[in-house]
């Protein structure tokens, strides 16, 4: 088989079998935050395909109609150039703003706080308990499933970025600054995490694991950490 | 005419030429060479990523590869290519014989060549920059990049940016002042409008980067902690400064390319563009908007969501002026009878690729989606769709369209079409895959990934596409070479276009037009197909050479009414010499031999003095015949000469740099941790008040020195008063710098205040130098009642020095007195 045939077969089977899955996929959400963003993506993709079809369709037709007569500034510039994108953008911006607001780490009774401290090249995690800080884990972040978790992101050297694609967007770890990111894992399970901001030689391997626990096993984790 | 305008013979001629066609061609060819180097790096990157766990290069080399790929494409390819096209094409489109400051173009080229060479050589020595092309601190700071790598980037890029600033000033003045008689600004070819707006954006967009580079180099070299959070600095200040430049940069790259589309597309559609005024409004809107959305590169840095919402909306709004242009272009094709020739094919490639890049751009402007996609391969793919779609494809269209102009040969269609399809298919294969793999979670800038991630096939296909693309570009280069060597001679206007660059014999002669046209409408060549012949026969303006002068017309900014005859300088080695001295300055900093840097700075000042001295020959000529019974003065005897405007725009750029510095100071004070600083500047304002008072008094003297009715004796007396005041103010500022400021390495406050004072002192010294220059010119008899530009420029910079000194003293002394 030629290499390109193999490639085509490969892509087809990949899309068919794996689809959007993968340890770091943003399109296989494991919680409501990542889910809302994945929905936003699919809506935007559909809209983008439609707009792309419209514009390239108009472009292609321009070659077919040939000399459609004097062009109307009103149609092309005011209608298609201004009114059309303005309408689409207003709707999209509102949609994006509402989702973004819903993902904010607002105060709630059952929020669990965990510190994530980045350095070249590993992540350390430490639950914030009622009586101080719990024990550190390196490279593994334990969280409860079904409860909002606020990750308090810090860095000890250069800029890193905390990212668990299945659970939420990313948040930079910046020296001298403390950031907060809300995660929610719908189900107990294991999720891949990775440093998203280039942080030097060890950037590629700067990954970590998130384990979401059911209430019983979370109680065990807390007991061990305190 | 040719003898007057052409370069001299031999090596000296080649090194000393200042002709815009020579310099423009050099920029274009050099930029293409750097593009090829950048492409090779891209292929090495794609080879490494083609398979999981690849052992082709290690992370140390890989980090250099992607940093250099980005830096080369942005700073050594895109911007210089624009400069080259502008230098070559603008005078021809505007009916002029050269740019406004030919020696400055040559100087810019040498700076670009030397700076670019430093960067590329560092690759061969294995010390290339490796912190990513946006050089985030503190990764690029001394503790985390102890080697010379980051210095190479900061010095090399700043050296290259000298040429961008020179080009910006030169393009502004040339478009505004050097147009053919009668060429009103609202009849100007759209390409000139695009370049005018681009140049204005460069003037305001590049200073934040230059300032950021200076600050980071100061931090690296002398431990001044602007970006160190432990001593009152903030790593995010670098990001603000970088993207304050970096986002406008995208439009600086896109707008000239859009200008090419607006020029080539109507010709290919055999009609005129629709919505001329709307397009100008759209590019002005783009220029303004582009300075208000840099924060969309920083959506994940923890800035409050509502603030992000503002920048999100601003980013999305950019789609509207872009939409106006896209639909104006499509509407133009509808209105015309389009021909699918090779330039049009590249324009169609531009449409497909750029529209996709625009759509993913709107997606990324949505804050929640950005939180997921930021720093992944999706963003890399998006930016390549925007930049390759919005720059490379239009440039390819422009290249095949204007190549007959450079070579005088007919295009060869078939090879070019194959090249197009290879580039188009290869590009889309590579970057569609990268969108997908980005959504599957592949971060940017990783050198290796495990098989289990499920990214393997996407990466392999992307790499495959990258090599297809490389074949396409090789074929394009071959096509160009074949056309140069084997192409048949073309007729004068092969595309039947209407703009002035086709009203000359091909390949273009060194002087462009034997006589200058009078322009009354958009498409002078369509209106008068015999125009080229008439101009060649000397029927236009300035058709009679005299005294071996290089003459072109200076006209009113808006109406194009002729105002003066511009006498342009001839070939000289001075630009090369000045660039070598500038290079000496930069290399001595790079090598850490700081004692040598001031020596080279003085050498640059001496070259600049000589340069300004030889600009005009100092005689009064009165009114001269310009043809068609028009009598005009030479530019030196008229108000508003190119030199005057060049100085104005230089102050605009310099003022932007200063404003960014004050922004940085205010930003650190309000945002960074570790403030207020442990020690402030000595509160006593007396020295500052005296310095301000004498400078303010001297600015009254400056007004009198430049008064229309002043005699030479009066001018000299007032200039002497200015120098006295400048010396006093300079001494006071230096005293303040040496005694009142805490050690700069102690805290970001002290470092910033030190930079503010050095900036003020530097500008007082500059004003002193220019005032001294004006005095020397009077003494030599080069200033007369009509020829006062030297005095006016000195007065202008004196006013600027006064203004910055006032701001610096207010911003530093008032908080110290309140504390």
CSV table of N, CA and C in Angstrom, one decimal, chain A residues 6-7 11 14 20-21 23-26 34 37 40-41 44 48 51-52 55 58-59 61-63 65-69 71 73 76-78 80-82 86 89 92-93 96-97 99-101 104 120 157-159 163 165 168-172 174-177 179 194 196-201 203-204 207, chain B residues 59-60 63 66 130-131 136-139 144 229 235-236 239 274-275 278 300-302 305-306 312-313 316 319-320 323-324 327 330-331 333-338 340 344 348 351-352 355-356 359 362-363 366 368-369 371-372 374-376 439-441 443-448 450 452-453 455 457-458 461:
chain,number,residue,atom,x,y,z
A,6,UNK,N,-2.2,4.3,3.1
A,6,UNK,CA,-2.1,3.9,4.5
A,6,UNK,C,-2.6,5.1,5.4
A,7,UNK,N,-2.2,6.3,5.0
A,7,UNK,CA,-2.5,7.4,5.8
A,7,UNK,C,-4.0,7.6,5.9
A,11,UNK,N,-6.4,7.5,9.1
A,11,UNK,CA,-7.2,8.6,9.7
A,11,UNK,C,-8.7,8.1,9.8
A,14,UNK,N,-9.0,5.8,12.6
A,14,UNK,CA,-8.8,6.6,13.9
A,14,UNK,C,-10.1,7.4,14.3
A,20,UNK,N,-13.1,11.2,19.4
A,20,UNK,CA,-12.5,12.3,20.1
A,20,UNK,C,-11.9,11.9,21.4
A,21,UNK,N,-11.7,10.6,21.6
A,21,UNK,CA,-11.2,10.2,22.8
A,21,UNK,C,-9.7,10.3,22.9
A,23,UNK,N,-6.3,10.4,26.2
A,23,UNK,CA,-6.1,10.8,27.6
A,23,UNK,C,-6.2,12.3,27.8
A,24,UNK,N,-5.8,13.1,26.8
A,24,UNK,CA,-5.8,14.6,27.0
A,24,UNK,C,-6.8,15.3,26.1
A,25,UNK,N,-7.8,14.6,25.6
A,25,UNK,CA,-8.7,15.2,24.7
A,25,UNK,C,-9.7,16.2,25.4
A,26,UNK,N,-9.9,17.3,24.7
A,26,UNK,CA,-10.8,18.3,25.2
A,26,UNK,C,-12.2,17.9,24.8
A,34,UNK,N,-15.7,21.2,31.4
A,34,UNK,CA,-15.2,20.8,30.1
A,34,UNK,C,-16.3,20.5,29.1
A,37,UNK,N,-17.6,23.7,27.6
A,37,UNK,CA,-16.7,24.2,26.6
A,37,UNK,C,-16.7,23.3,25.3
A,40,UNK,N,-19.6,24.3,23.3
A,40,UNK,CA,-19.3,25.6,22.7
A,40,UNK,C,-18.5,25.3,21.4
A,41,UNK,N,-17.6,24.4,21.5
A,41,UNK,CA,-16.8,24.1,20.3
A,41,UNK,C,-17.6,23.5,19.2
A,44,UNK,N,-19.7,26.2,17.6
A,44,UNK,CA,-18.9,27.1,16.8
A,44,UNK,C,-18.4,26.4,15.5
A,48,UNK,N,-19.0,27.7,11.9
A,48,UNK,CA,-17.9,28.0,11.1
A,48,UNK,C,-18.0,27.3,9.7
A,51,UNK,N,-20.5,29.2,7.7
A,51,UNK,CA,-20.0,30.5,7.2
A,51,UNK,C,-19.0,30.3,6.1
A,52,UNK,N,-18.1,29.2,6.3
A,52,UNK,CA,-17.1,28.9,5.3
A,52,UNK,C,-17.8,28.5,4.0
A,55,UNK,N,-19.2,31.7,2.3
A,55,UNK,CA,-18.3,32.6,1.6
A,55,UNK,C,-17.6,32.0,0.4
A,58,UNK,N,-20.1,31.7,-2.4
A,58,UNK,CA,-20.2,33.0,-3.1
A,58,UNK,C,-19.0,33.2,-4.0
A,59,UNK,N,-17.8,32.9,-3.5
A,59,UNK,CA,-16.6,33.0,-4.3
A,59,UNK,C,-16.6,32.2,-5.5
A,61,UNK,N,-19.2,30.9,-7.0
A,61,UNK,CA,-20.3,31.4,-8.0
A,61,UNK,C,-19.9,32.6,-8.8
A,62,UNK,N,-19.0,33.4,-8.1
A,62,UNK,CA,-18.5,34.6,-8.9
A,62,UNK,C,-17.8,34.2,-10.2
A,63,UNK,N,-17.2,33.0,-10.2
A,63,UNK,CA,-16.5,32.6,-11.4
A,63,UNK,C,-17.5,32.0,-12.4
A,65,UNK,N,-21.0,32.9,-12.6
A,65,UNK,CA,-22.0,33.8,-13.1
A,65,UNK,C,-21.3,34.7,-14.1
A,66,UNK,N,-20.1,35.1,-13.9
A,66,UNK,CA,-19.3,36.0,-14.8
A,66,UNK,C,-20.1,37.3,-15.2
A,67,UNK,N,-19.6,38.4,-14.8
A,67,UNK,CA,-20.2,39.6,-15.0
A,67,UNK,C,-21.6,39.7,-14.6
A,68,UNK,N,-21.8,39.6,-13.3
A,68,UNK,CA,-23.1,39.7,-12.7
A,68,UNK,C,-23.6,41.2,-12.7
A,69,UNK,N,-22.9,42.0,-13.3
A,69,UNK,CA,-23.3,43.4,-13.4
A,69,UNK,C,-22.7,44.2,-12.2
A,71,UNK,N,-21.6,45.8,-8.9
A,71,UNK,CA,-21.8,45.2,-7.5
A,71,UNK,C,-22.5,46.2,-6.6
A,73,UNK,N,-22.8,47.9,-3.3
A,73,UNK,CA,-22.1,48.2,-2.0
A,73,UNK,C,-23.0,47.8,-0.8
A,76,UNK,N,-23.0,43.9,-0.6
A,76,UNK,CA,-21.8,43.2,-0.3
A,76,UNK,C,-21.1,43.7,1.0
A,77,UNK,N,-21.1,45.1,1.1
A,77,UNK,CA,-20.4,45.6,2.2
A,77,UNK,C,-21.2,45.9,3.5
A,78,UNK,N,-22.4,46.5,3.3
A,78,UNK,CA,-23.2,46.8,4.5
A,78,UNK,C,-23.9,45.5,4.9
A,80,UNK,N,-23.4,41.9,3.8
A,80,UNK,CA,-22.6,40.8,4.2
A,80,UNK,C,-21.3,41.1,5.0
A,81,UNK,N,-20.8,42.3,4.7
A,81,UNK,CA,-19.5,42.7,5.4
A,81,UNK,C,-19.7,43.2,6.8
A,82,UNK,N,-20.9,43.9,7.1
A,82,UNK,CA,-21.0,44.5,8.4
A,82,UNK,C,-22.2,43.8,9.2
A,86,UNK,N,-21.7,41.1,12.4
A,86,UNK,CA,-22.1,41.8,13.7
A,86,UNK,C,-23.2,40.9,14.4
A,89,UNK,N,-21.6,37.7,15.7
A,89,UNK,CA,-20.7,37.9,16.8
A,89,UNK,C,-21.4,38.3,18.1
A,92,UNK,N,-22.7,35.1,19.6
A,92,UNK,CA,-21.7,34.2,20.0
A,92,UNK,C,-21.0,34.8,21.3
A,93,UNK,N,-20.8,36.1,21.3
A,93,UNK,CA,-20.1,36.7,22.5
A,93,UNK,C,-21.0,36.5,23.7
A,96,UNK,N,-20.6,32.9,24.8
A,96,UNK,CA,-19.3,32.7,25.5
A,96,UNK,C,-19.2,33.3,26.8
A,97,UNK,N,-19.8,34.5,27.0
A,97,UNK,CA,-19.7,35.3,28.2
A,97,UNK,C,-20.5,34.5,29.3
A,99,UNK,N,-21.2,31.3,29.4
A,99,UNK,CA,-20.5,30.1,29.8
A,99,UNK,C,-19.3,30.4,30.7
A,100,UNK,N,-18.5,31.4,30.3
A,100,UNK,CA,-17.4,31.8,31.0
A,100,UNK,C,-17.7,32.2,32.5
A,101,UNK,N,-18.8,32.9,32.6
A,101,UNK,CA,-19.3,33.3,34.0
A,101,UNK,C,-19.6,32.1,34.8
A,104,UNK,N,-16.7,30.3,36.6
A,104,UNK,CA,-15.9,31.0,37.6
A,104,UNK,C,-16.0,30.3,38.9
A,120,UNK,N,10.2,23.3,37.7
A,120,UNK,CA,10.8,22.6,36.6
A,120,UNK,C,11.3,21.3,37.2
A,157,UNK,N,9.2,28.7,40.0
A,157,UNK,CA,10.3,29.2,39.2
A,157,UNK,C,9.8,29.9,38.0
A,158,UNK,N,9.6,29.2,36.9
A,158,UNK,CA,9.1,29.9,35.6
A,158,UNK,C,7.6,29.8,35.5
A,159,UNK,N,7.1,30.2,34.4
A,159,UNK,CA,5.6,30.1,34.2
A,159,UNK,C,5.3,28.7,33.7
A,163,UNK,N,-3.3,22.1,33.5
A,163,UNK,CA,-4.3,21.7,32.5
A,163,UNK,C,-4.7,20.3,32.6
A,165,UNK,N,-7.5,18.6,30.6
A,165,UNK,CA,-8.4,18.9,29.5
A,165,UNK,C,-9.8,18.3,29.7
A,168,UNK,N,-11.5,20.8,32.8
A,168,UNK,CA,-11.7,22.3,32.8
A,168,UNK,C,-10.7,22.8,31.8
A,169,UNK,N,-10.7,24.1,31.6
A,169,UNK,CA,-9.7,24.8,30.9
A,169,UNK,C,-8.4,24.9,31.7
A,170,UNK,N,-7.5,25.7,31.1
A,170,UNK,CA,-6.2,25.7,31.8
A,170,UNK,C,-6.0,27.0,32.6
A,171,UNK,N,-5.0,27.0,33.5
A,171,UNK,CA,-4.7,28.2,34.3
A,171,UNK,C,-3.2,28.3,34.5
A,172,UNK,N,-2.6,29.4,34.2
A,172,UNK,CA,-1.2,29.6,34.3
A,172,UNK,C,-0.7,29.6,35.7
A,174,UNK,N,2.1,31.3,37.7
A,174,UNK,CA,3.0,32.4,37.5
A,174,UNK,C,3.7,32.7,38.8
A,175,UNK,N,5.0,32.8,38.7
A,175,UNK,CA,5.8,33.1,40.0
A,175,UNK,C,5.3,34.5,40.5
A,176,UNK,N,5.1,34.5,41.8
A,176,UNK,CA,4.6,35.8,42.4
A,176,UNK,C,3.2,36.0,42.3
A,177,UNK,N,2.4,35.0,41.8
A,177,UNK,CA,1.0,35.2,41.6
A,177,UNK,C,0.2,34.0,42.0
A,179,UNK,N,-3.3,31.9,41.3
A,179,UNK,CA,-4.5,31.8,40.4
A,179,UNK,C,-5.3,30.7,40.9
A,194,UNK,N,-1.5,18.0,32.3
A,194,UNK,CA,-0.2,18.3,31.5
A,194,UNK,C,0.1,19.7,31.7
A,196,UNK,N,0.9,23.1,30.2
A,196,UNK,CA,0.6,23.6,28.8
A,196,UNK,C,1.5,24.8,28.4
A,197,UNK,N,2.1,25.4,29.4
A,197,UNK,CA,3.0,26.6,29.0
A,197,UNK,C,4.4,26.1,28.9
A,198,UNK,N,5.1,26.4,27.8
A,198,UNK,CA,6.5,26.0,27.6
A,198,UNK,C,7.3,26.4,28.8
A,199,UNK,N,8.0,25.5,29.4
A,199,UNK,CA,8.7,25.8,30.7
A,199,UNK,C,10.2,25.3,30.6
A,200,UNK,N,10.7,25.1,29.4
A,200,UNK,CA,12.1,24.7,29.3
A,200,UNK,C,12.3,23.3,28.9
A,201,UNK,N,13.5,22.8,29.1
A,201,UNK,CA,13.9,21.5,28.6
A,201,UNK,C,13.0,20.3,29.0
A,203,UNK,N,9.8,20.4,29.5
A,203,UNK,CA,8.3,20.7,29.4
A,203,UNK,C,7.5,19.5,28.9
A,204,UNK,N,8.0,18.8,27.9
A,204,UNK,CA,7.2,17.7,27.3
A,204,UNK,C,6.8,16.7,28.3
A,207,UNK,N,4.0,16.1,33.0
A,207,UNK,CA,2.6,15.6,33.1
A,207,UNK,C,2.3,15.2,34.5
B,59,UNK,N,15.5,17.6,23.3
B,59,UNK,CA,14.8,18.8,23.6
B,59,UNK,C,15.6,20.1,23.5
B,60,UNK,N,16.9,20.0,23.8
B,60,UNK,CA,17.7,21.3,23.8
B,60,UNK,C,17.7,21.9,22.4
B,63,UNK,N,14.1,23.0,21.2
B,63,UNK,CA,13.7,24.3,21.7
B,63,UNK,C,14.3,25.4,20.9
B,66,UNK,N,12.2,25.5,17.3
B,66,UNK,CA,10.9,26.2,17.2
B,66,UNK,C,11.0,27.6,17.5
B,130,UNK,N,16.2,29.9,22.8
B,130,UNK,CA,15.5,28.7,23.0
B,130,UNK,C,14.3,28.8,24.0
B,131,UNK,N,13.9,30.1,24.2
B,131,UNK,CA,12.8,30.3,25.2
B,131,UNK,C,11.4,30.5,24.5
B,136,UNK,N,9.0,34.4,27.0
B,136,UNK,CA,8.4,34.7,28.3
B,136,UNK,C,9.4,34.7,29.4
B,137,UNK,N,9.4,35.8,30.3
B,137,UNK,CA,10.1,35.8,31.5
B,137,UNK,C,9.3,35.0,32.5
B,138,UNK,N,9.9,34.4,33.5
B,138,UNK,CA,11.3,34.4,33.8
B,138,UNK,C,12.1,33.3,33.1
B,139,UNK,N,11.4,32.5,32.3
B,139,UNK,CA,12.2,31.4,31.6
B,139,UNK,C,13.4,32.0,30.8
B,144,UNK,N,17.2,31.2,34.6
B,144,UNK,CA,16.7,30.1,33.9
B,144,UNK,C,17.3,29.9,32.4
B,229,UNK,N,9.6,38.7,40.4
B,229,UNK,CA,8.6,39.0,41.4
B,229,UNK,C,9.1,39.1,42.8
B,235,UNK,N,6.5,39.1,36.0
B,235,UNK,CA,6.7,38.4,34.7
B,235,UNK,C,5.7,38.8,33.7
B,236,UNK,N,4.5,39.2,34.2
B,236,UNK,CA,3.4,39.5,33.3
B,236,UNK,C,3.6,40.8,32.6
B,239,UNK,N,4.8,40.1,29.3
B,239,UNK,CA,3.7,39.6,28.4
B,239,UNK,C,2.9,40.8,27.8
B,274,UNK,N,-14.8,47.4,-5.6
B,274,UNK,CA,-15.9,48.1,-5.0
B,274,UNK,C,-15.6,48.6,-3.6
B,275,UNK,N,-16.3,49.7,-3.2
B,275,UNK,CA,-16.2,50.1,-1.8
B,275,UNK,C,-14.8,50.7,-1.4
B,278,UNK,N,-15.0,52.4,1.8
B,278,UNK,CA,-15.3,51.4,2.9
B,278,UNK,C,-14.0,50.7,3.3
B,300,UNK,N,-5.4,33.0,30.0
B,300,UNK,CA,-5.2,32.0,31.0
B,300,UNK,C,-4.3,32.5,32.1
B,301,UNK,N,-4.0,33.8,32.2
B,301,UNK,CA,-3.0,34.2,33.2
B,301,UNK,C,-3.7,34.6,34.5
B,302,UNK,N,-5.0,34.5,34.6
B,302,UNK,CA,-5.7,34.8,35.8
B,302,UNK,C,-6.3,36.2,35.9
B,305,UNK,N,-12.5,37.7,34.9
B,305,UNK,CA,-13.3,37.3,33.7
B,305,UNK,C,-13.9,38.5,33.0
B,306,UNK,N,-14.4,39.5,33.7
B,306,UNK,CA,-15.1,40.6,33.1
B,306,UNK,C,-14.2,41.4,32.2
B,312,UNK,N,-12.3,40.0,24.8
B,312,UNK,CA,-12.9,39.0,23.9
B,312,UNK,C,-13.7,39.7,22.8
B,313,UNK,N,-14.6,40.7,23.3
B,313,UNK,CA,-15.4,41.4,22.4
B,313,UNK,C,-14.6,42.2,21.3
B,316,UNK,N,-13.2,39.8,18.8
B,316,UNK,CA,-14.3,39.3,17.8
B,316,UNK,C,-14.6,40.5,16.9
B,319,UNK,N,-13.4,40.9,13.3
B,319,UNK,CA,-14.0,40.2,12.2
B,319,UNK,C,-14.8,41.1,11.3
B,320,UNK,N,-15.3,42.2,11.8
B,320,UNK,CA,-16.1,43.1,11.0
B,320,UNK,C,-15.3,43.8,9.9
B,323,UNK,N,-14.3,41.3,7.5
B,323,UNK,CA,-15.5,40.9,6.7
B,323,UNK,C,-15.7,41.9,5.6
B,324,UNK,N,-15.6,43.2,5.9
B,324,UNK,CA,-15.9,44.2,4.9
B,324,UNK,C,-14.9,44.0,3.7
B,327,UNK,N,-15.7,40.6,1.7
B,327,UNK,CA,-16.9,40.7,0.9
B,327,UNK,C,-16.8,41.8,-0.2
B,330,UNK,N,-15.0,39.7,-2.8
B,330,UNK,CA,-15.8,38.7,-3.5
B,330,UNK,C,-16.8,39.5,-4.4
B,331,UNK,N,-17.4,40.6,-3.9
B,331,UNK,CA,-18.3,41.4,-4.7
B,331,UNK,C,-17.6,41.9,-5.9
B,333,UNK,N,-15.2,40.4,-7.6
B,333,UNK,CA,-15.1,39.4,-8.6
B,333,UNK,C,-16.5,39.1,-9.2
B,334,UNK,N,-17.6,39.2,-8.4
B,334,UNK,CA,-18.9,39.1,-9.0
B,334,UNK,C,-19.2,40.2,-10.1
B,335,UNK,N,-18.7,41.4,-9.8
B,335,UNK,CA,-18.9,42.5,-10.7
B,335,UNK,C,-18.1,42.4,-12.0
B,336,UNK,N,-17.0,41.6,-11.9
B,336,UNK,CA,-16.1,41.6,-13.1
B,336,UNK,C,-16.2,40.4,-13.9
B,337,UNK,N,-15.2,40.2,-14.8
B,337,UNK,CA,-15.2,39.0,-15.6
B,337,UNK,C,-13.9,38.3,-15.2
B,338,UNK,N,-13.9,37.5,-14.1
B,338,UNK,CA,-12.7,37.0,-13.6
B,338,UNK,C,-11.9,36.0,-14.5
B,340,UNK,N,-8.9,33.1,-14.4
B,340,UNK,CA,-8.2,32.2,-13.4
B,340,UNK,C,-6.8,32.1,-13.8
B,344,UNK,N,-4.5,34.9,-9.6
B,344,UNK,CA,-5.8,34.6,-9.1
B,344,UNK,C,-5.9,33.3,-8.3
B,348,UNK,N,-7.2,32.8,-4.6
B,348,UNK,CA,-8.2,31.8,-4.2
B,348,UNK,C,-7.7,31.0,-3.0
B,351,UNK,N,-8.0,33.1,0.0
B,351,UNK,CA,-9.4,33.1,0.5
B,351,UNK,C,-9.7,31.9,1.4
B,352,UNK,N,-9.4,30.7,0.8
B,352,UNK,CA,-9.8,29.5,1.6
B,352,UNK,C,-9.0,29.5,2.9
B,355,UNK,N,-9.8,32.5,5.4
B,355,UNK,CA,-11.2,32.5,6.0
B,355,UNK,C,-11.2,31.5,7.1
B,356,UNK,N,-10.6,30.3,6.9
B,356,UNK,CA,-10.5,29.3,8.0
B,356,UNK,C,-9.8,29.9,9.2
B,359,UNK,N,-12.0,32.3,11.0
B,359,UNK,CA,-13.1,31.6,11.8
B,359,UNK,C,-12.5,31.0,13.1
B,362,UNK,N,-12.0,33.7,15.6
B,362,UNK,CA,-13.2,34.1,16.3
B,362,UNK,C,-13.4,33.1,17.5
B,363,UNK,N,-13.2,31.8,17.1
B,363,UNK,CA,-13.4,30.8,18.2
B,363,UNK,C,-12.5,31.0,19.3
B,366,UNK,N,-13.3,33.6,22.0
B,366,UNK,CA,-14.3,33.2,23.0
B,366,UNK,C,-13.5,32.7,24.2
B,368,UNK,N,-14.0,31.0,27.1
B,368,UNK,CA,-14.0,29.6,27.6
B,368,UNK,C,-13.3,28.6,26.7
B,369,UNK,N,-13.6,28.8,25.4
B,369,UNK,CA,-12.9,27.9,24.4
B,369,UNK,C,-11.4,28.2,24.4
B,371,UNK,N,-9.6,28.9,27.0
B,371,UNK,CA,-9.1,28.3,28.1
B,371,UNK,C,-8.6,26.8,27.8
B,372,UNK,N,-9.4,26.2,26.9
B,372,UNK,CA,-9.0,24.8,26.5
B,372,UNK,C,-8.0,24.9,25.4
B,374,UNK,N,-5.9,27.3,24.2
B,374,UNK,CA,-4.7,28.1,24.4
B,374,UNK,C,-3.5,27.2,24.6
B,375,UNK,N,-2.4,27.6,24.0
B,375,UNK,CA,-1.1,26.8,24.2
B,375,UNK,C,-1.2,25.4,23.7
B,376,UNK,N,-2.1,25.1,22.8
B,376,UNK,CA,-2.1,23.8,22.2
B,376,UNK,C,-1.8,23.9,20.7
B,439,UNK,N,-6.9,19.8,19.6
B,439,UNK,CA,-8.2,19.5,20.4
B,439,UNK,C,-8.0,18.3,21.2
B,440,UNK,N,-7.2,17.4,20.7
B,440,UNK,CA,-7.0,16.1,21.4
B,440,UNK,C,-5.9,16.3,22.5
B,441,UNK,N,-5.5,17.6,22.7
B,441,UNK,CA,-4.7,17.9,23.9
B,441,UNK,C,-3.2,18.0,23.7
B,443,UNK,N,-0.1,19.8,23.6
B,443,UNK,CA,0.4,21.2,23.9
B,443,UNK,C,1.4,21.7,22.9
B,444,UNK,N,1.5,23.0,22.8
B,444,UNK,CA,2.6,23.5,21.9
B,444,UNK,C,4.0,23.2,22.5
B,445,UNK,N,4.9,23.1,21.6
B,445,UNK,CA,6.3,23.2,22.0
B,445,UNK,C,6.8,21.9,22.7
B,446,UNK,N,6.1,20.8,22.6
B,446,UNK,CA,6.6,19.6,23.2
B,446,UNK,C,7.5,18.9,22.1
B,447,UNK,N,8.5,18.3,22.5
B,447,UNK,CA,9.4,17.7,21.5
B,447,UNK,C,9.1,16.2,21.3
B,448,UNK,N,8.3,15.7,22.2
B,448,UNK,CA,8.1,14.2,22.2
B,448,UNK,C,6.7,13.9,22.9
B,450,UNK,N,4.0,10.3,24.1
B,450,UNK,CA,3.9,8.9,24.1
B,450,UNK,C,2.8,8.4,23.0
B,452,UNK,N,0.5,6.5,23.5
B,452,UNK,CA,-0.8,6.3,24.1
B,452,UNK,C,-1.7,7.5,24.0
B,453,UNK,N,-1.1,8.7,23.6
B,453,UNK,CA,-1.9,9.9,23.5
B,453,UNK,C,-2.9,9.9,22.4
B,455,UNK,N,-2.1,10.6,19.3
B,455,UNK,CA,-1.8,11.8,18.4
B,455,UNK,C,-0.9,11.4,17.2
B,457,UNK,N,-1.0,9.5,14.3
B,457,UNK,CA,-1.4,9.6,12.9
B,457,UNK,C,-1.5,11.0,12.4
B,458,UNK,N,-2.1,11.8,13.3
B,458,UNK,CA,-2.3,13.2,13.0
B,458,UNK,C,-0.9,13.9,12.7
B,461,UNK,N,0.8,12.6,9.5
B,461,UNK,CA,0.2,13.3,8.3
B,461,UNK,C,0.6,14.7,8.2
